[in-house]
Amino acid sequence: MAFNLTHQLGALAGTPIKSGEMTAPSAESSLSVSPPSARMPISMNMNYTSNRNVSPPMSPVLGSRRADLSVACKAFAVETVEEQRTYKEGGIGGEKGKGGVPVFVMMPLDSVTIGNTVNRRKAMRASLQALKSAGVEGIMIDVWWGLVEREAPGAYNWGGYNELLEMAKKVGLKVQAVMSFHQCGGNVGDSVTIPLPQWVVEEVDKDPDLAYTDQWGRRNHEYISLGADTLPVLKGRTPVQCYSDFMRAFRDNFKHLLGDTIVEIQVGMGPAGELRYPSYPEQDGTWRFPGIGAFQCYDKYALSSLKAAAEAYGKPEWGGTGPTDAGHYNNWPEDTQFFKKEDGGWNTEYGEFFLTWYSQMLLDHGERILSSAKSIFQDTGVKISVKVAGIHWHYGTRSHAPELTAGYYNTRFRDGYLPIAQMLARHNAIFNFTCIEMRDHEQPQDALCAPEKLVNQVALATLAAEVPLAGENALPRYDDYAHEQILKASALSFDQNSEGENREMCAFTYLRMNPELFKADNWGKFVGFVKKMGEGRDSDRCREEVEREAEHFVHVTQPLVQEAAVALTH
């Protein structure tokens, strides 16, 4: 008996993926903010309901009729994909009339097993073919440090990735490869646990200060503390040398795919692969949305840097510790002396000194790794990108506390994203930003969340720095309302007239391939969304024409999706 594609793909995530709808208040609040800005944690604003039901079996189309439909479907898919705009050179939107944003889809976190094989191979192959049939440009794959270099320093096992990338090439999908130097597990959406390499964990056990540390001594093991970046603490190598050696080994092993199948290298720089401190860890209930988080600079290596900075500044008494009045993970800004709007420590000379040092440490971390990545992948034809977290809660306050604890020195009076964009510009890197699907009114207004304003601020910063901007959705969404917001955000349509009026995002990466995506209703909406993204905002064709074409595309490709589902049972 042939089960439907949704049922067959259920194996991809290990456990059934839950669906949910936004339940945030709909009342809009007038926020007093100067630079537009904000990001959402992959948050608690979703009510999830389990759906374990198997849809009725879909019968395969038999005989020559099935073959004819399959051939026609595949031909249609190829023709449609050729019409899609290719991955944009330089990442900046092209000439008027040649717009469109290519869509990539994130693969499941456990696409490669702990034993370095492709997870659920038959389901993966069918899924990739289905994505290709939808006109998707490519996929994003986490290349886990903890899997590839798991056993010993310099011993790289690319087994599962060799096979997975060849699958993508065979289907005709491009690949964004993420150099994932963080552990998987402990963040929202982490359905599996993949620790750092065993030999790295052993070194951290011997020297706990290699882990990020808060003022209460809590250690975070998601990523090696940036305070140790340049110290030979990992079996004689520095962390940055380990990251560089890993990227170099990746380049050498996959050189035949670089620039053709592999079009982008996203360089992981912190927890969840993002350039930030692990200031809002959900593991063990430490942090809950919309808490302000906590500074992560209390390991001995970071404190040594702080001490030197304070002495150089002429205030050695400031070098012993970070702020002691910044509250706890789940406080709100006004609960604390440091972050409160009136006479808060953040807006004093000491606050400016500390926040400048703290954010500069993060920028220097990014600079070190990007310099290496740029050198390693030079002349390979791939783009380099860096992911920045969209921290949109308490954005409407003066201090922007959650952004400050994460390392983004962004306040009512200071643009914290322009320095990041300028750093990326120096290395011709793409600025990848999340929470693109969110609207301000969907989020809790008592926490002054403003994702749309945050996305706008970041877009303006990338425009000023002349850096390409790419986007992701922070939470799984399958509804047209979210798709419309992504279309709007990716068009980079600013309220004011600016020289960026013909600019679009260079790419959008959809989170994530899972069984919910392949349900009939969701799949139809997704295919239509991909088609609209490919059209671009400068298309002369009317919206109704594009929607009719998308509906026709869904209808024509249905036999191919059915055929993929049948293939999974053999």
XYZ file of C-alpha atoms in Angstrom:
570
model
C 0.000 0.000 0.000
C 1.311 3.458 -0.899
C 1.073 6.051 1.834
C 0.986 9.739 0.991
C 4.083 11.929 0.852
C 3.342 13.586 4.176
C 3.316 10.234 5.961
C 6.459 9.023 4.239
C 8.315 12.233 5.044
C 7.296 12.015 8.672
C 10.415 9.964 9.221
C 12.638 12.874 8.259
C 12.296 14.705 11.544
C 12.315 11.611 13.731
C 9.197 12.727 15.570
C 6.036 14.261 14.118
C 6.351 17.962 13.450
C 3.717 19.992 15.221
C 1.799 22.791 13.637
C 0.459 25.913 15.227
C -1.082 29.299 14.694
C -0.056 32.661 16.025
C -2.067 33.647 19.063
C -0.427 36.935 19.881
C -2.622 39.975 20.600
C -3.845 41.761 17.512
C -3.941 45.213 19.006
C -1.276 47.435 17.583
C 0.704 49.732 19.793
C 2.301 52.983 18.769
C 5.941 52.434 19.566
C 8.239 55.346 20.113
C 11.397 54.209 18.408
C 13.988 56.139 16.508
C 15.804 53.664 14.273
C 13.311 51.030 13.116
C 14.419 47.678 14.643
C 13.554 44.260 16.334
C 13.747 40.270 16.331
C 11.770 37.481 17.768
C 13.124 34.577 19.625
C 11.856 31.531 18.046
C 9.359 32.089 20.653
C 6.594 31.087 22.900
C 3.962 32.804 20.778
C 2.913 29.569 19.148
C 0.326 27.108 20.383
C 1.248 23.735 18.973
C -1.215 20.943 18.297
C -0.005 17.491 17.398
C -1.214 15.965 14.170
C -0.321 12.302 13.846
C -3.102 11.434 11.413
C -2.161 9.691 8.215
C -3.922 11.056 5.156
C -5.797 8.625 2.918
C -3.498 6.646 0.637
C -2.826 8.252 -2.733
C -3.065 5.787 -5.597
C -0.315 5.952 -8.215
C -1.264 6.755 -11.768
C -0.703 3.518 -13.683
C 0.815 2.516 -17.016
C 1.783 4.818 -19.817
C -0.507 7.533 -18.559
C 1.620 7.816 -15.421
C 4.794 7.858 -17.495
C 3.436 10.601 -19.740
C 2.371 12.712 -16.773
C 5.709 12.184 -15.093
C 7.663 13.210 -18.185
C 5.460 16.223 -18.751
C 5.728 17.164 -15.104
C 9.495 16.910 -15.064
C 9.794 18.902 -18.266
C 7.519 21.575 -16.833
C 9.589 21.690 -13.657
C 12.829 22.140 -15.581
C 11.317 24.854 -17.762
C 9.955 26.695 -14.762
C 13.186 26.510 -12.805
C 15.106 27.890 -15.780
C 12.827 30.889 -15.613
C 13.748 31.447 -11.969
C 16.303 34.085 -11.365
C 19.713 32.586 -10.715
C 21.537 33.240 -7.462
C 22.326 36.907 -7.841
C 25.883 37.893 -8.539
C 27.113 39.981 -5.637
C 23.803 39.556 -3.877
C 22.484 42.990 -4.877
C 19.253 43.219 -6.836
C 19.708 43.480 -10.565
C 18.348 45.740 -13.234
C 14.757 46.816 -13.250
C 12.558 44.136 -14.740
C 14.992 41.365 -13.787
C 13.993 41.049 -10.158
C 13.084 38.029 -8.127
C 14.408 36.388 -4.979
C 15.614 32.765 -5.162
C 14.193 30.511 -2.436
C 16.259 27.924 -0.572
C 14.865 25.429 1.938
C 16.579 24.358 5.157
C 17.091 20.623 5.546
C 16.275 18.760 8.787
C 18.932 19.184 11.464
C 19.612 15.447 11.452
C 19.956 15.039 7.687
C 23.276 13.297 8.389
C 23.364 10.729 11.202
C 25.820 10.441 14.061
C 27.360 7.592 12.048
C 27.908 9.943 9.095
C 25.349 8.529 6.693
C 22.357 10.192 5.038
C 19.395 9.905 7.374
C 16.357 8.150 5.826
C 17.914 8.105 2.391
C 14.800 7.212 0.381
C 12.728 9.915 2.032
C 15.491 12.462 1.476
C 15.814 11.642 -2.225
C 12.069 11.952 -2.792
C 11.922 15.182 -0.805
C 14.681 16.826 -2.822
C 12.893 15.904 -6.052
C 9.676 17.403 -4.697
C 11.437 20.657 -3.795
C 12.971 20.815 -7.248
C 9.524 20.347 -8.755
C 8.314 23.376 -6.803
C 10.871 25.641 -8.458
C 13.027 25.929 -5.344
C 16.534 27.222 -6.079
C 18.322 25.061 -3.544
C 18.712 23.794 0.001
C 20.592 24.790 3.148
C 22.532 22.076 4.968
C 24.176 22.197 8.403
C 27.665 20.704 8.187
C 28.217 19.813 11.834
C 31.688 20.156 13.332
C 30.573 17.655 15.954
C 29.914 15.000 13.289
C 32.704 15.545 10.786
C 35.660 16.029 13.168
C 34.104 14.081 15.992
C 36.745 11.496 16.805
C 40.106 13.271 16.708
C 41.672 16.632 15.731
C 42.186 16.843 11.983
C 40.352 13.557 11.272
C 37.486 14.587 8.981
C 34.712 12.190 7.975
C 32.623 13.692 5.164
C 30.778 10.442 4.388
C 27.141 11.482 4.783
C 27.783 14.925 3.319
C 29.442 13.476 0.217
C 26.293 11.505 -0.483
C 23.828 14.269 0.400
C 25.548 16.872 -1.745
C 25.709 14.456 -4.675
C 21.953 13.923 -4.245
C 21.411 17.678 -4.495
C 23.632 17.903 -7.562
C 21.823 15.057 -9.287
C 18.438 16.680 -8.703
C 19.752 20.077 -9.797
C 19.470 21.942 -6.505
C 21.996 24.538 -5.343
C 23.387 24.291 -1.811
C 24.034 26.758 1.001
C 26.469 24.917 3.284
C 26.544 26.067 6.911
C 29.812 25.609 8.777
C 28.105 24.698 12.068
C 30.703 25.123 14.796
C 28.054 25.103 17.536
C 26.267 22.282 19.255
C 22.757 21.328 18.192
C 20.369 21.153 21.140
C 19.200 23.749 23.619
C 17.651 26.254 21.213
C 14.116 26.559 19.884
C 13.509 24.074 17.098
C 16.462 21.847 18.025
C 14.869 18.412 17.631
C 18.141 16.494 17.965
C 21.333 16.768 19.998
C 24.717 17.007 18.284
C 27.467 18.042 20.727
C 30.787 19.634 19.870
C 33.537 17.158 18.857
C 34.384 14.757 21.666
C 37.992 15.945 21.924
C 36.763 19.550 22.242
C 34.334 18.559 24.999
C 37.237 16.898 26.825
C 39.258 20.123 26.683
C 36.302 22.140 27.997
C 35.896 19.652 30.837
C 39.542 20.247 31.759
C 39.230 24.035 31.408
C 35.604 25.127 32.082
C 36.495 28.738 31.222
C 36.480 27.767 27.548
C 32.687 27.926 27.873
C 30.713 31.166 27.898
C 29.915 32.090 31.510
C 27.376 34.394 33.144
C 27.830 36.365 36.377
C 26.387 33.520 38.445
C 28.921 31.039 37.114
C 26.549 29.191 34.790
C 28.468 27.702 31.859
C 27.091 27.532 28.326
C 28.564 24.782 26.143
C 26.914 25.652 22.823
C 30.022 27.324 21.399
C 33.595 28.000 22.519
C 33.917 31.390 24.234
C 35.219 34.037 21.852
C 37.542 35.139 24.665
C 39.706 32.125 23.786
C 39.680 32.722 20.012
C 43.419 33.241 19.649
C 44.734 30.965 22.412
C 46.086 27.435 21.667
C 43.626 25.754 24.016
C 42.334 22.956 21.747
C 45.075 20.346 21.542
C 47.631 22.971 20.550
C 45.393 24.866 18.119
C 43.343 27.998 18.676
C 39.574 27.795 18.128
C 39.903 30.042 15.074
C 42.590 27.714 13.669
C 40.238 24.766 14.206
C 37.451 26.561 12.328
C 39.869 27.503 9.537
C 41.244 23.978 9.190
C 37.694 22.623 9.033
C 36.706 25.062 6.276
C 39.891 24.314 4.361
C 39.220 20.574 4.560
C 35.644 21.191 3.367
C 36.938 23.217 0.424
C 39.444 20.547 -0.568
C 36.948 17.700 -0.284
C 34.158 19.441 -2.212
C 36.190 21.539 -4.647
C 34.443 19.843 -7.588
C 31.083 21.225 -6.370
C 32.113 24.729 -5.278
C 30.602 27.529 -7.350
C 28.321 25.146 -9.217
C 26.299 23.086 -6.759
C 27.605 24.728 -3.583
C 26.950 28.430 -4.079
C 27.191 29.778 -0.528
C 29.174 29.106 2.635
C 27.463 30.406 5.761
C 30.078 30.641 8.505
C 28.823 29.797 11.983
C 29.981 32.295 14.594
C 28.064 31.481 17.759
C 25.077 29.695 19.265
C 22.535 28.568 16.657
C 25.192 29.501 14.092
C 24.547 33.207 14.707
C 27.001 36.030 15.350
C 26.011 36.667 18.987
C 26.601 35.701 22.592
C 24.424 32.882 24.067
C 22.506 35.432 26.140
C 19.087 33.753 25.988
C 19.618 29.993 26.478
C 16.407 28.014 26.674
C 18.024 24.809 27.867
C 16.807 23.761 31.326
C 14.411 26.693 31.377
C 17.162 29.236 32.037
C 15.573 31.854 29.779
C 11.995 32.357 28.643
C 10.632 34.772 26.066
C 10.555 37.780 26.429
C 13.281 37.989 29.086
C 16.187 40.385 28.639
C 18.858 37.669 28.859
C 22.233 38.069 30.539
C 25.752 39.180 29.644
C 28.145 36.299 28.868
C 31.605 37.644 29.657
C 32.572 36.046 32.953
C 34.983 33.348 31.810
C 38.576 34.135 32.730
C 39.602 34.821 29.144
C 36.903 37.435 28.563
C 37.531 39.024 31.974
C 41.227 39.292 31.144
C 40.319 41.257 28.018
C 37.927 43.467 30.002
C 40.654 44.187 32.559
C 43.090 45.258 29.853
C 40.449 47.448 28.192
C 39.581 49.181 31.467
C 43.230 49.897 32.193
C 43.721 51.291 28.708
C 40.651 53.478 29.201
C 42.071 54.854 32.434
C 39.429 53.257 34.674
C 41.060 50.069 36.018
C 38.285 49.728 38.602
C 35.878 48.921 35.761
C 37.858 45.883 34.693
C 37.015 43.415 37.432
C 33.522 42.440 36.348
C 30.618 43.254 34.074
C 27.507 45.130 35.240
C 26.200 43.772 38.541
C 22.817 45.517 38.312
C 21.631 44.150 34.947
C 19.049 41.787 36.428
C 18.427 38.144 35.574
C 17.570 36.267 32.375
C 13.809 36.690 32.722
C 13.639 40.249 34.018
C 12.253 43.090 31.920
C 14.268 46.290 31.359
C 12.433 48.353 33.955
C 13.119 45.669 36.591
C 16.817 46.558 36.477
C 18.954 49.551 37.347
C 21.205 49.041 34.343
C 18.538 48.833 31.612
C 15.781 51.114 32.919
C 14.909 54.080 30.744
C 15.525 56.845 33.292
C 19.078 57.090 34.637
C 19.875 53.538 33.524
C 23.479 52.422 33.669
C 23.469 51.673 29.945
C 23.338 55.432 29.268
C 26.306 56.398 31.481
C 30.024 56.654 30.772
C 30.553 53.261 32.384
C 27.718 51.734 30.376
C 29.115 53.126 27.142
C 32.581 51.776 27.985
C 31.334 48.287 28.836
C 28.895 47.952 25.930
C 31.492 49.214 23.459
C 33.990 46.622 24.705
C 31.405 43.800 24.777
C 30.099 44.478 21.269
C 33.584 45.080 19.849
C 34.694 41.667 21.127
C 31.897 40.150 19.025
C 32.843 42.202 15.964
C 36.503 41.204 16.338
C 35.424 37.549 16.593
C 33.496 37.884 13.348
C 36.391 39.690 11.681
C 38.879 36.952 12.568
C 36.758 34.119 11.217
C 35.614 36.010 8.123
C 39.187 36.922 7.222
C 40.043 33.248 7.260
C 36.913 32.176 5.365
C 37.477 34.792 2.673
C 41.038 33.601 2.141
C 40.067 29.916 2.074
C 37.174 30.241 -0.381
C 38.700 32.922 -2.579
C 38.311 32.216 -6.297
C 36.024 29.213 -5.700
C 32.884 30.957 -6.940
C 30.982 30.737 -3.650
C 29.483 33.543 -1.592
C 30.256 33.921 2.123
C 27.441 34.780 4.514
C 26.958 35.411 8.235
C 23.715 34.999 10.165
C 22.620 37.698 12.614
C 19.858 37.080 15.149
C 16.598 39.039 14.944
C 16.087 40.066 18.574
C 12.894 42.072 18.393
C 11.476 41.930 21.918
C 11.745 45.074 24.077
C 12.782 46.838 20.895
C 10.453 49.710 21.703
C 12.348 50.518 24.913
C 15.214 52.968 25.075
C 17.918 50.495 26.063
C 17.005 47.518 23.806
C 18.243 45.258 26.626
C 17.955 41.842 24.873
C 20.008 43.128 21.950
C 22.674 44.490 24.298
C 23.120 41.224 26.189
C 23.444 39.407 22.836
C 26.263 41.745 21.800
C 24.413 44.146 19.490
C 25.029 47.684 20.770
C 21.732 48.962 19.466
C 19.745 51.509 21.505
C 17.272 54.327 20.961
C 20.261 56.563 20.282
C 22.713 54.234 18.537
C 22.598 52.004 15.441
C 24.100 48.660 16.417
C 23.649 46.954 13.042
C 25.619 49.362 10.867
C 28.985 48.312 12.409
C 28.101 44.666 11.739
C 27.147 45.460 8.140
C 30.373 47.439 7.658
C 32.419 44.527 9.015
C 30.722 42.165 6.559
C 31.289 44.640 3.739
C 35.041 44.510 4.315
C 34.934 40.820 3.454
C 32.277 40.909 0.705
C 29.981 38.812 2.897
C 26.193 38.549 2.849
C 24.196 39.771 5.865
C 21.675 37.008 6.639
C 18.822 38.073 8.912
C 15.860 36.276 10.379
C 12.274 37.002 11.575
C 11.379 38.157 8.052
C 7.912 36.586 8.292
C 6.798 38.452 11.424
C 4.510 41.423 11.805
C 4.616 43.786 14.749
C 0.994 43.292 15.734
C 1.389 39.491 15.944
C 3.822 39.845 18.828
C 3.144 40.731 22.491
C 2.875 44.486 22.598
C 3.405 44.679 26.333
C 6.968 43.544 25.549
C 7.200 46.224 22.830
C 8.103 43.686 20.141
C 8.668 45.178 16.699
C 10.090 42.706 14.161
C 9.059 44.784 11.148
C 10.848 47.838 12.474
C 13.925 45.745 13.212
C 14.002 44.268 9.701
C 13.670 47.763 8.268
C 16.547 49.055 10.404
C 18.774 46.185 9.322
C 17.831 46.689 5.659
C 18.796 50.357 5.887
C 22.100 49.446 7.561
C 22.964 47.002 4.768
C 21.994 49.610 2.193
C 24.308 52.175 3.804
C 27.166 49.643 3.994
C 26.456 48.319 0.479
C 26.111 44.765 1.759
C 23.755 42.161 0.242
C 20.879 41.189 2.534
C 19.372 37.704 2.699
C 16.487 36.558 4.880
C 15.025 33.643 6.811
C 11.812 33.018 8.689
C 12.329 32.478 12.433
C 9.378 30.128 12.936
C 7.723 27.515 10.714
C 4.819 29.183 8.891
C 2.694 27.759 6.084
C -0.023 30.407 5.778
C -0.482 32.993 3.060
C -0.384 35.790 5.641
C 3.227 34.945 6.530
C 4.101 34.427 2.861
C 2.771 37.886 2.023
C 4.928 39.420 4.748
C 8.020 37.638 3.419
C 7.251 38.881 -0.096
C 6.897 42.412 1.221
C 10.057 42.290 3.334
C 12.183 40.680 0.618
C 11.280 43.468 -1.802
C 13.053 45.943 0.527
C 10.478 48.627 -0.161
C 11.400 51.512 2.091
C 8.934 54.131 3.192
C 11.172 56.971 2.148
C 12.608 57.530 -1.307
C 16.112 56.121 -1.407
C 18.656 54.876 -3.858
C 17.789 51.362 -2.723
C 14.327 51.479 -4.240
C 15.198 48.880 -6.910
C 17.024 46.604 -4.492
C 15.800 43.195 -3.322
C 17.086 40.533 -0.968
C 19.677 38.352 -2.652
C 18.056 35.138 -1.370
C 15.500 33.802 1.080
C 15.902 30.564 3.053
C 12.713 28.871 4.180
C 12.593 27.149 7.567
C 12.272 24.155 7.240
C 11.636 20.998 5.203
C 9.394 18.760 7.312
C 6.231 16.659 6.982
C 3.950 19.679 7.467
C 5.345 21.331 4.348
C 4.257 18.404 2.163
C 0.620 18.386 3.260
C -1.558 19.174 0.270
C -2.778 22.592 1.392
C 0.616 23.732 2.674
C 2.380 22.433 -0.420
C 0.052 24.330 -2.734
C 0.605 27.569 -0.834
C 4.351 27.010 -0.741
C 4.612 26.441 -4.509
C 2.632 29.626 -5.099
C 4.899 31.494 -2.688
C 8.053 30.290 -4.480
C 6.614 31.377 -7.817
C 5.762 34.852 -6.508
C 9.223 35.249 -4.983
C 10.750 34.363 -8.341
C 8.693 37.018 -10.108
C 10.136 39.913 -8.141
C 8.386 43.161 -7.355
C 9.332 44.775 -10.680
C 7.489 42.202 -12.749
C 5.022 43.737 -15.171
C 2.674 40.775 -14.892
C -0.460 41.156 -12.797
C -0.743 39.278 -9.507
C -3.741 37.250 -10.688
C -1.802 35.946 -13.685
C 1.066 34.807 -11.461
C -1.365 33.112 -9.049
C -3.119 31.284 -11.908
C 0.222 30.097 -13.199
C 1.197 28.914 -9.726
C -2.082 26.987 -9.384
C -1.462 25.364 -12.736
C 2.068 24.531 -11.634
C 0.781 22.812 -8.465
C -1.699 20.803 -10.535
C 0.836 19.734 -13.138
C 3.480 18.770 -10.588
C 1.103 16.675 -8.481
C 1.896 13.422 -10.345
C 5.594 13.954 -9.686
C 4.943 14.435 -5.977
C 2.740 11.313 -6.017
C 5.416 9.371 -7.828
C 7.982 10.420 -5.210
C 5.645 9.190 -2.462
C 5.179 5.814 -4.191
C 8.953 5.469 -4.635
C 9.422 5.855 -0.889
C 7.550 2.601 -0.227
C 9.978 0.461 -2.289
